[in-house]
Short mmCIF file of C-alpha atoms in Angstrom, two decimals:
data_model
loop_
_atom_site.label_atom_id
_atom_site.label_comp_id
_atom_site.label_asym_id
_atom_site.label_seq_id
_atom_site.Cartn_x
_atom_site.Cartn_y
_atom_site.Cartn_z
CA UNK A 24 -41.77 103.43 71.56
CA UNK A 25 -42.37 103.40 68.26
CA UNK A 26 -39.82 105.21 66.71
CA UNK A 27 -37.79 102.77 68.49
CA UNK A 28 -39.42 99.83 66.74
CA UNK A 29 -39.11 101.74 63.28
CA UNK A 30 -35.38 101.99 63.94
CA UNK A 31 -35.20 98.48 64.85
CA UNK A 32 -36.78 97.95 61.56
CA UNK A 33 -35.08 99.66 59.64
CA UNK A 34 -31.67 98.06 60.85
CA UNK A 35 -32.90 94.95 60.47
CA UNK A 36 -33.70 95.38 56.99
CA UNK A 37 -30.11 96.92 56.29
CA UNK A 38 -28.89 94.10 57.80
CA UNK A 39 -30.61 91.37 55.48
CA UNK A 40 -29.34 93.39 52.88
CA UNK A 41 -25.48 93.20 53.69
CA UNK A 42 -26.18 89.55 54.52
CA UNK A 43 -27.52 88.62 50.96
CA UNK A 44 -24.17 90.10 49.52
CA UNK A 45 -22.25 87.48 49.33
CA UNK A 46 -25.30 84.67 47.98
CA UNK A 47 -25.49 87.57 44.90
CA UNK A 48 -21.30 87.77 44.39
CA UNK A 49 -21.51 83.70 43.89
CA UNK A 50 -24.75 83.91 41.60
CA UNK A 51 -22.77 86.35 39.56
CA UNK A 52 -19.48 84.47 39.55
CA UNK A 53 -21.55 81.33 38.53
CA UNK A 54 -23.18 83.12 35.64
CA UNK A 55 -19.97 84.48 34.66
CA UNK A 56 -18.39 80.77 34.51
CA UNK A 57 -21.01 79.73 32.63
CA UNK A 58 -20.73 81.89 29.64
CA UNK A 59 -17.04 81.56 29.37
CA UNK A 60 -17.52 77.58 29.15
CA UNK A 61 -20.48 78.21 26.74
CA UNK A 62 -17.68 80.26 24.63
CA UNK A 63 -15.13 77.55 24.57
CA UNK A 64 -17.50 74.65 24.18
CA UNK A 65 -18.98 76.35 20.93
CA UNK A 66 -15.37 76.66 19.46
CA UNK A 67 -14.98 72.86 19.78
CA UNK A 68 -17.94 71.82 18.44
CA UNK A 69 -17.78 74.25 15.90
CA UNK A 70 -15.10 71.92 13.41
CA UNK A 71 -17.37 68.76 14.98
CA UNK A 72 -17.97 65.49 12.16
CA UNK A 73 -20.77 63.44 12.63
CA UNK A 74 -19.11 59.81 14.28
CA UNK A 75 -20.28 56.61 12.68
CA UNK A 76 -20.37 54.24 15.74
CA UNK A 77 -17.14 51.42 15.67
CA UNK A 78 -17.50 48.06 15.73
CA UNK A 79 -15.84 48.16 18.90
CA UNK A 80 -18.78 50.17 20.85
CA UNK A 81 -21.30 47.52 20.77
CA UNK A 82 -18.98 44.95 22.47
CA UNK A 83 -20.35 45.64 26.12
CA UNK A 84 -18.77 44.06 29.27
CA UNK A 85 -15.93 43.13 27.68
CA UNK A 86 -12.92 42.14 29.92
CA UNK A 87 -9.65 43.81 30.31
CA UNK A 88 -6.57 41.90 29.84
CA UNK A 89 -3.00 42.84 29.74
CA UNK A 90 -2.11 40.58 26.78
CA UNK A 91 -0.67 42.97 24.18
CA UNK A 92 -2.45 43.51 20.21
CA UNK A 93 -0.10 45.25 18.91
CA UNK A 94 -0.24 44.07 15.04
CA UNK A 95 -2.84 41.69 16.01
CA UNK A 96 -6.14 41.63 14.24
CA UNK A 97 -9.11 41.20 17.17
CA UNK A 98 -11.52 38.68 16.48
CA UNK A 99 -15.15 40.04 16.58
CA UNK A 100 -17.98 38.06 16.48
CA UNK A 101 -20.14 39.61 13.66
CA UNK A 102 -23.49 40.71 13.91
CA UNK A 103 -26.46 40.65 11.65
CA UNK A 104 -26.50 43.22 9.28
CA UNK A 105 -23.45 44.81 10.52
CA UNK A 106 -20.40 45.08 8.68
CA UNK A 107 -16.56 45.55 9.68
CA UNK A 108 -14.63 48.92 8.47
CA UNK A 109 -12.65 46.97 6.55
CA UNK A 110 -15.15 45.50 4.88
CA UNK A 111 -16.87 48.77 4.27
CA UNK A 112 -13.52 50.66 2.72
CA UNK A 113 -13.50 48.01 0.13
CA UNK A 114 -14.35 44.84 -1.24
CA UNK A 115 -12.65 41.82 -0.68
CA UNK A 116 -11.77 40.02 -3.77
CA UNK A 117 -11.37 36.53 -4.28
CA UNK A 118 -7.93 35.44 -5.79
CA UNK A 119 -8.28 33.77 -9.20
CA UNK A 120 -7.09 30.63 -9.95
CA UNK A 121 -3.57 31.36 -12.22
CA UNK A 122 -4.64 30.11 -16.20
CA UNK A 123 -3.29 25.98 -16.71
CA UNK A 124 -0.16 26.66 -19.01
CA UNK A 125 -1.09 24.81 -22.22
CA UNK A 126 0.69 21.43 -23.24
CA UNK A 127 3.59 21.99 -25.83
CA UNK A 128 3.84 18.33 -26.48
CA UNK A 129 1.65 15.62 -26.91
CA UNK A 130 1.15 12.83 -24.75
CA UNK A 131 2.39 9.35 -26.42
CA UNK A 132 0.07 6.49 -26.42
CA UNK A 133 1.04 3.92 -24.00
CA UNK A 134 2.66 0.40 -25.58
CA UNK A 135 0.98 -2.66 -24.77
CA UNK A 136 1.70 -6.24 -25.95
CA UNK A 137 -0.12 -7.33 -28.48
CA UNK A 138 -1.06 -10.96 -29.22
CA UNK A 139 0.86 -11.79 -32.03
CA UNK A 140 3.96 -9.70 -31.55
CA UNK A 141 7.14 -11.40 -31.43
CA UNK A 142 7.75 -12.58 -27.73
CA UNK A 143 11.44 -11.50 -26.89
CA UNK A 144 14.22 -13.86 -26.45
CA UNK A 145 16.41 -13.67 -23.50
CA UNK A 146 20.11 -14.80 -22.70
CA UNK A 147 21.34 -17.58 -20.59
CA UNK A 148 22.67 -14.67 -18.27
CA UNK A 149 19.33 -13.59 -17.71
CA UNK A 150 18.47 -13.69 -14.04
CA UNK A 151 15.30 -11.56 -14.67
CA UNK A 152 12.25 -14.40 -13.19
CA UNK A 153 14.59 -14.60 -9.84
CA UNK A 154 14.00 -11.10 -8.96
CA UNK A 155 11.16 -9.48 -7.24
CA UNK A 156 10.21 -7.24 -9.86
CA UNK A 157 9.89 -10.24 -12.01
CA UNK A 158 7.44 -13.20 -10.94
CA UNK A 159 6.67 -13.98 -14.54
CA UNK A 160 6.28 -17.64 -14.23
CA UNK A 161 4.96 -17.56 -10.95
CA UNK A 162 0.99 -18.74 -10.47
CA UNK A 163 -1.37 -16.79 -8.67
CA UNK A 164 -0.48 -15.24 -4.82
CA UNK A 165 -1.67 -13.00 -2.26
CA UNK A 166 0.00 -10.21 0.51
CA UNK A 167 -0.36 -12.51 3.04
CA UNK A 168 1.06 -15.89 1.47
CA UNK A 169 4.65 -16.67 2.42
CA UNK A 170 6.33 -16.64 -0.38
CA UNK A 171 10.16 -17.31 -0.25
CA UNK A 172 13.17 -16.53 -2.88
CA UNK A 173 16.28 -18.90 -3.06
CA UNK A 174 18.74 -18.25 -5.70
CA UNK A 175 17.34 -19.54 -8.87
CA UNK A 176 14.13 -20.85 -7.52
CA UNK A 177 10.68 -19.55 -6.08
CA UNK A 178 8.33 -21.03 -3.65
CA UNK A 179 5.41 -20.54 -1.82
CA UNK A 180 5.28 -21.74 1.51
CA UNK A 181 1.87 -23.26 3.02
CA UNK A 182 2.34 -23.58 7.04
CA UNK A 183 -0.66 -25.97 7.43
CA UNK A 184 0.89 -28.39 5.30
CA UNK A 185 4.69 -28.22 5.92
CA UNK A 186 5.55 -27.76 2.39
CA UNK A 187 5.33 -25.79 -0.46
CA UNK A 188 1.88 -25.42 -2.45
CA UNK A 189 4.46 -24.61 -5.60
CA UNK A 190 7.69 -24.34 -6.73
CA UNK A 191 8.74 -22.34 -10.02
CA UNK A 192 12.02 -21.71 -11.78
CA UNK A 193 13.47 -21.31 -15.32
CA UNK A 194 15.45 -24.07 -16.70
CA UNK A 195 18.09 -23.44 -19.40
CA UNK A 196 19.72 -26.03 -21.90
CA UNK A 197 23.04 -23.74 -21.18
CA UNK A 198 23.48 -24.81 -17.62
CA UNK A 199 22.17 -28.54 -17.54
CA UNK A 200 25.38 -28.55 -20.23
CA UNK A 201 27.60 -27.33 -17.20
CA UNK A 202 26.38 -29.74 -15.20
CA UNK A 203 29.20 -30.48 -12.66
CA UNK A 204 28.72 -30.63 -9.07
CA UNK A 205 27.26 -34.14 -7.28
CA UNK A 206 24.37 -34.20 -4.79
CA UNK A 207 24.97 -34.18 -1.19
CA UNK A 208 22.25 -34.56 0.29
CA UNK A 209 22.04 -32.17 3.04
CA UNK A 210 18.55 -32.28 3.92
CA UNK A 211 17.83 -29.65 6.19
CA UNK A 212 15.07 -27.07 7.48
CA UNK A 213 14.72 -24.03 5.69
CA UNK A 214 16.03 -20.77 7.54
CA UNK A 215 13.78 -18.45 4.70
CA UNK A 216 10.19 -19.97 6.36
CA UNK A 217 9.45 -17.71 9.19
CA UNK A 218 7.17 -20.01 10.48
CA UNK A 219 10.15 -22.54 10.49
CA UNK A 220 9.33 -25.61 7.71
CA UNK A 221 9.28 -29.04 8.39
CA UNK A 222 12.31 -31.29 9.58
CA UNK A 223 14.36 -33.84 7.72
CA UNK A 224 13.06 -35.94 10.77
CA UNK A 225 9.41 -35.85 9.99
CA UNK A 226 10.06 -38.06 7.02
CA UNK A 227 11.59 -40.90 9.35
CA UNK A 228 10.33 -44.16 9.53
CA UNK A 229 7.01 -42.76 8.00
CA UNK A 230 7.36 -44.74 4.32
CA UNK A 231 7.57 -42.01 2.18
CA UNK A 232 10.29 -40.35 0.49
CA UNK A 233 11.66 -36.93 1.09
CA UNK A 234 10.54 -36.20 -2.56
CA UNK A 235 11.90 -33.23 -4.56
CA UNK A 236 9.64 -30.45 -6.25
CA UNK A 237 12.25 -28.58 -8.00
CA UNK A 238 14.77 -31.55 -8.73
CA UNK A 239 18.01 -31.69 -7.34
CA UNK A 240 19.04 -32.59 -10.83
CA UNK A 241 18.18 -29.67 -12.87
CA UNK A 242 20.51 -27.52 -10.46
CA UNK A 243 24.00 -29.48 -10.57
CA UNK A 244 25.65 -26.74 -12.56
CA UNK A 245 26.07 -24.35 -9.46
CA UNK A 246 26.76 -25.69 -5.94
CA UNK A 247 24.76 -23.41 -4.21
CA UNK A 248 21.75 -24.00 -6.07
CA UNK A 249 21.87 -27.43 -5.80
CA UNK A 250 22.62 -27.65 -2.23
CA UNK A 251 19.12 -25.27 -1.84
CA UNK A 252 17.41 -27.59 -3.28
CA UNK A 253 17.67 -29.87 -0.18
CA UNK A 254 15.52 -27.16 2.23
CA UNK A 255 12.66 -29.40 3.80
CA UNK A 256 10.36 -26.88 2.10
CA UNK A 257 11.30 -28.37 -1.11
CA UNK A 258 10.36 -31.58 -0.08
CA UNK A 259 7.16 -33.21 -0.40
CA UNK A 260 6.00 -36.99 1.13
CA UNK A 261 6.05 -38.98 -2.22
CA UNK A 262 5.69 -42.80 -2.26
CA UNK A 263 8.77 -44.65 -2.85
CA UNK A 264 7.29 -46.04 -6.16
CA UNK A 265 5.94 -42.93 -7.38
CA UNK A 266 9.32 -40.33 -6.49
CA UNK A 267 11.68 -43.29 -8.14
CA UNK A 268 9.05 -44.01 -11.07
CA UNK A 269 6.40 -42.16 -13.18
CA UNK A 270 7.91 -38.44 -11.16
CA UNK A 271 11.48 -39.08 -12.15
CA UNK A 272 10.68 -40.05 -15.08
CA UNK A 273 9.00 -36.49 -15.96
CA UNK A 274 11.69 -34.83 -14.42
CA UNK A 275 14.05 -36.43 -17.07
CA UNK A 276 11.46 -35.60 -20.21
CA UNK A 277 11.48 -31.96 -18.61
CA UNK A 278 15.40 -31.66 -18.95
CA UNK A 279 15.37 -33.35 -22.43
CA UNK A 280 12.58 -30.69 -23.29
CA UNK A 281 15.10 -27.67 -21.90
CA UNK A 282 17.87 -28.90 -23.89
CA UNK A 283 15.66 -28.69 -27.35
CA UNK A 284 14.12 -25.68 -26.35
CA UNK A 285 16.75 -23.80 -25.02
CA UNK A 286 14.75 -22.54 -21.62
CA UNK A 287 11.07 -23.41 -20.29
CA UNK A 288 9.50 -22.13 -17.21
CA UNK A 289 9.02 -25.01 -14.43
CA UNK A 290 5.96 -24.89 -11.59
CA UNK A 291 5.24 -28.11 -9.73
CA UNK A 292 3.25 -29.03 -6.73
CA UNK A 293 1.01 -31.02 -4.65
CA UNK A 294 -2.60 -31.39 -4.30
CA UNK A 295 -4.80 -32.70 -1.01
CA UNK A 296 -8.09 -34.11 -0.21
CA UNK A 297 -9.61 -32.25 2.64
CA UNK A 298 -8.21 -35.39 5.03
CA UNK A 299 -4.86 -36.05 3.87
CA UNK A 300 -2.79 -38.20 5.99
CA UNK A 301 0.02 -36.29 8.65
CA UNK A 302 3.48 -37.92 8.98
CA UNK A 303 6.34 -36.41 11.79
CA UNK A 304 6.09 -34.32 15.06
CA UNK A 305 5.57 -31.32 12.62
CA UNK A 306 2.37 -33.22 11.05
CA UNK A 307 3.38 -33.24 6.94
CA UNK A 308 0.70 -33.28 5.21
CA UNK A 309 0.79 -36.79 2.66
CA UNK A 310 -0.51 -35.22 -1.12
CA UNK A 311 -2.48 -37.42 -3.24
CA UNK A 312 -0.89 -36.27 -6.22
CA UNK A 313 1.29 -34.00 -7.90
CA UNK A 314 1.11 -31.64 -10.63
CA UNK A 315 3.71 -30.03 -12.56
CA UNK A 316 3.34 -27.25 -15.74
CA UNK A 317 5.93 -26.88 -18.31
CA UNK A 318 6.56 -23.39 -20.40
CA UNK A 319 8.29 -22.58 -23.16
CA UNK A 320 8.81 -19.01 -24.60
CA UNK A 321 11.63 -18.82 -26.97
CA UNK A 322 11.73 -16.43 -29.82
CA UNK A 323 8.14 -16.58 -31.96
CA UNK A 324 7.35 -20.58 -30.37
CA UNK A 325 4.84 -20.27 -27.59
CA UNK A 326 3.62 -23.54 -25.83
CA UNK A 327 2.99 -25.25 -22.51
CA UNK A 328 1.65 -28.59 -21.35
CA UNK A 329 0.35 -29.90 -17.43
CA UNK A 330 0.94 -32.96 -16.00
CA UNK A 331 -1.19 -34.27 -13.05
CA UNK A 332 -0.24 -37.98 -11.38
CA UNK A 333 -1.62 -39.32 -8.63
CA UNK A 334 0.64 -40.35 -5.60
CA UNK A 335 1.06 -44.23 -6.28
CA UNK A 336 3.36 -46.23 -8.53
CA UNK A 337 3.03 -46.38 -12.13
CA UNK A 338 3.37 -47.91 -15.32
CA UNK A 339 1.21 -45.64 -17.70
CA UNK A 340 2.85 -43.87 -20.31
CA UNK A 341 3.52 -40.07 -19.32
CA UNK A 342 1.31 -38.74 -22.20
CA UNK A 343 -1.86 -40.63 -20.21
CA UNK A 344 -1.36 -37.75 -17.94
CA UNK A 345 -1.08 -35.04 -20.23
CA UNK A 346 -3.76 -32.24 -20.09
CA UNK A 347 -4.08 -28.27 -20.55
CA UNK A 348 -3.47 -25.82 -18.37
CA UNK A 349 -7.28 -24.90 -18.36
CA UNK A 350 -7.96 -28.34 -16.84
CA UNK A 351 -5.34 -28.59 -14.12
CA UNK A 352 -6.36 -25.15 -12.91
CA UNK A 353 -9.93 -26.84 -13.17
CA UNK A 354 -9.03 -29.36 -11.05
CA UNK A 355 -6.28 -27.49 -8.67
CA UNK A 356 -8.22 -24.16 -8.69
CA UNK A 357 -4.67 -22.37 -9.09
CA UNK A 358 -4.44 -19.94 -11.42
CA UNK A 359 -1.17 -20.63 -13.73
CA UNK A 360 0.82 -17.55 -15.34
CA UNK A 361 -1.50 -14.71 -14.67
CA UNK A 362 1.61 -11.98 -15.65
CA UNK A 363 1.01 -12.96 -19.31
CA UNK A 364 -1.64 -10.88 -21.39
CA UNK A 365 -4.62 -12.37 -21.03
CA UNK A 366 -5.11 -13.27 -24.66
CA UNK A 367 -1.84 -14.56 -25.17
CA UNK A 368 -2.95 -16.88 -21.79
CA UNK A 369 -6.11 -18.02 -23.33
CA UNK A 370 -4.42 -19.59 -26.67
CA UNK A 371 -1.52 -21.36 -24.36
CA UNK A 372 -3.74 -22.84 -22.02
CA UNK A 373 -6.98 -23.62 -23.64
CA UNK A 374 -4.74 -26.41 -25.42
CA UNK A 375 -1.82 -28.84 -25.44
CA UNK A 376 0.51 -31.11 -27.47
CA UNK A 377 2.14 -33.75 -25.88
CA UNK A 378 3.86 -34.38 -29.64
CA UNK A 379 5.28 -31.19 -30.10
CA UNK A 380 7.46 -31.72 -26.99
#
């Protein structure tokens, strides 16, 4: 019986022995595997470089998109103390401004007029003050004030009183000698006021005259001209006594001064109280009075003289109303001629001569 058991024994142990085979065959093929991964694994690492860690690396959960980059540079928000790779490859320079190329000539001094230079002298054909590059004899104006161009005169255009607040133009002693054409009278609304001017209507049954500020005499020489001159902005309420009186008589002296002088510069207009008078459906302001300034620039003679009338008949002598131009811009609050140099300005208008015209 127990010999048996000893053989039973002893089988058993032979059989443990052929059943641990195969667990020692996989130990050994896993060893084996091992050591010829160790051998390749040392042969790559043996050329290995130490890796500086990209930019790129520290961007973390950063989506995928399909949108190609090819050629594009990726914008990277950069961290503190961190630095791109281009940045560390080289500097960036900044670009220098190129050198200013010096000046091979010298600037020349800018001309001005001086006060006692010659004043030029211009010919009859001149049409220089009727262009808009040249308001010469034209008083004082702003952006917004309507100012309107006829042919060979200037006004500007006051709305609230339905007339003109002046008038300028240049008359010459060369064309009151062609004088040829009659007056028509054609009175009629200007089509130049945008904010349409008064009617030849207004002036009915009122009293007053449809009064001239640039005469319809000083303009017979050319048809056209003269047949401007009867635009309702040209026109002015006068009283029947004054227009036919003390005004024309001015407006003769003023032609009889162009004809010795050869050309003078012409501005008239109106002046209000702060409650004039209305006349028509378009309300025309009635003036109480009129002014009117007289130029004269020929050759090395400089002078001007103002008039200022009130709107009534007359029989003073013109020179009664004779004054500076200092005085009527006093009393108007216009400012007369401001194109001339300002020096040159002061010594015509600080005084006058009623003699020497």
């Amino acid at each position: 019986m127990a010999k048996a058991k000893k053989a039973s024994t002893a089988k058993s142990k032979k059989g443990n022995e052929g059943g641990n085979q195969p667990f020692v065959i996989l130990i050994i093929l896993v060893l084996i595997g091992i050591s010829i991964y160790g051998l390749q694994h040392f042969s790559t690492v043996s050329n290995f470089e130490p890796i500086t860690l990209d930019w790129k690396y520290t961007q973390k959960n950063e989506p995928t998109t399909t949108t190609s980059t090819k050629n594009k540079p990726r914008e990277v928000k950069k961290e503190s103390g961190q630095t791109k790779p281009s940045e560390r490859k080289s500097e960036k320079k900044e670009a220098t401004p190129p050198p200013i190329p010096s000046k091979t000539e010298k600037e020349q001094p800018v001309e001005t007029v001086q006060p006692n230079e010659d004043l030029p002298t211009y010919t009859n054909t001149d049409q220089y003050y009727f262009s808009r590059s040249f308001d010469f004899a034209w008083p004082s104006y702003t952006q917004d004030d309507q100012i309107i161009e006829h042919e060979f005169y200037t006004l500007k255009y006051n709305e609230k009183t339905e007339q003109a607040d002046w008038v300028a133009y240049k008359l010459t002693a060369a064309n009151l000698k062609n004088a040829r054409f009659k007056r028509k009278d054609n009175f009629r609304a200007d089509p130049a006021v945008q904010t349409k001017s008064a009617h030849p209507d207004d002036y009915k049954g009122s009293g007053y005259d449809r009064g001239h500020l640039a005469p319809a005499a000083d303009f017979t020489w050319d048809e056209n001209a003269l047949s401007e001159t009867f635009y309702m902005s040209n026109m002015s309420p006068q009283a029947p006594g004054f227009n036919r009186g003390i005004w024309k008589k001015l407006e003769e002296h003023v032609r009889d001064w162009a004809m010795d002088n050869q050309e003078v510069f012409v501005v008239t207009g109106p002046i209000y109280t702060e409650k004039g008078s209305k006349i028509g459906k378009n309300k025309v302001v009635i003036p109480d009075g009129y002014y009117k300034v007289i130029l004269e620039l020929n050759g090395n003679e400089v002078k001007a003289i103002a008039f200022l009338m009130e709107n009534e008949k007359s029989s003073i002598g013109l020179y009664e109303y004779a004054m500076s131009i200092d005085d009527l811009e006093k009393k108007t609050g216009m400012d007369f001629f401001p194109s001339i140099p300002d020096d040159l300005e002061d010594q015509i208008e600080s005084q006058y001569n009623y003699a020497a015209w």
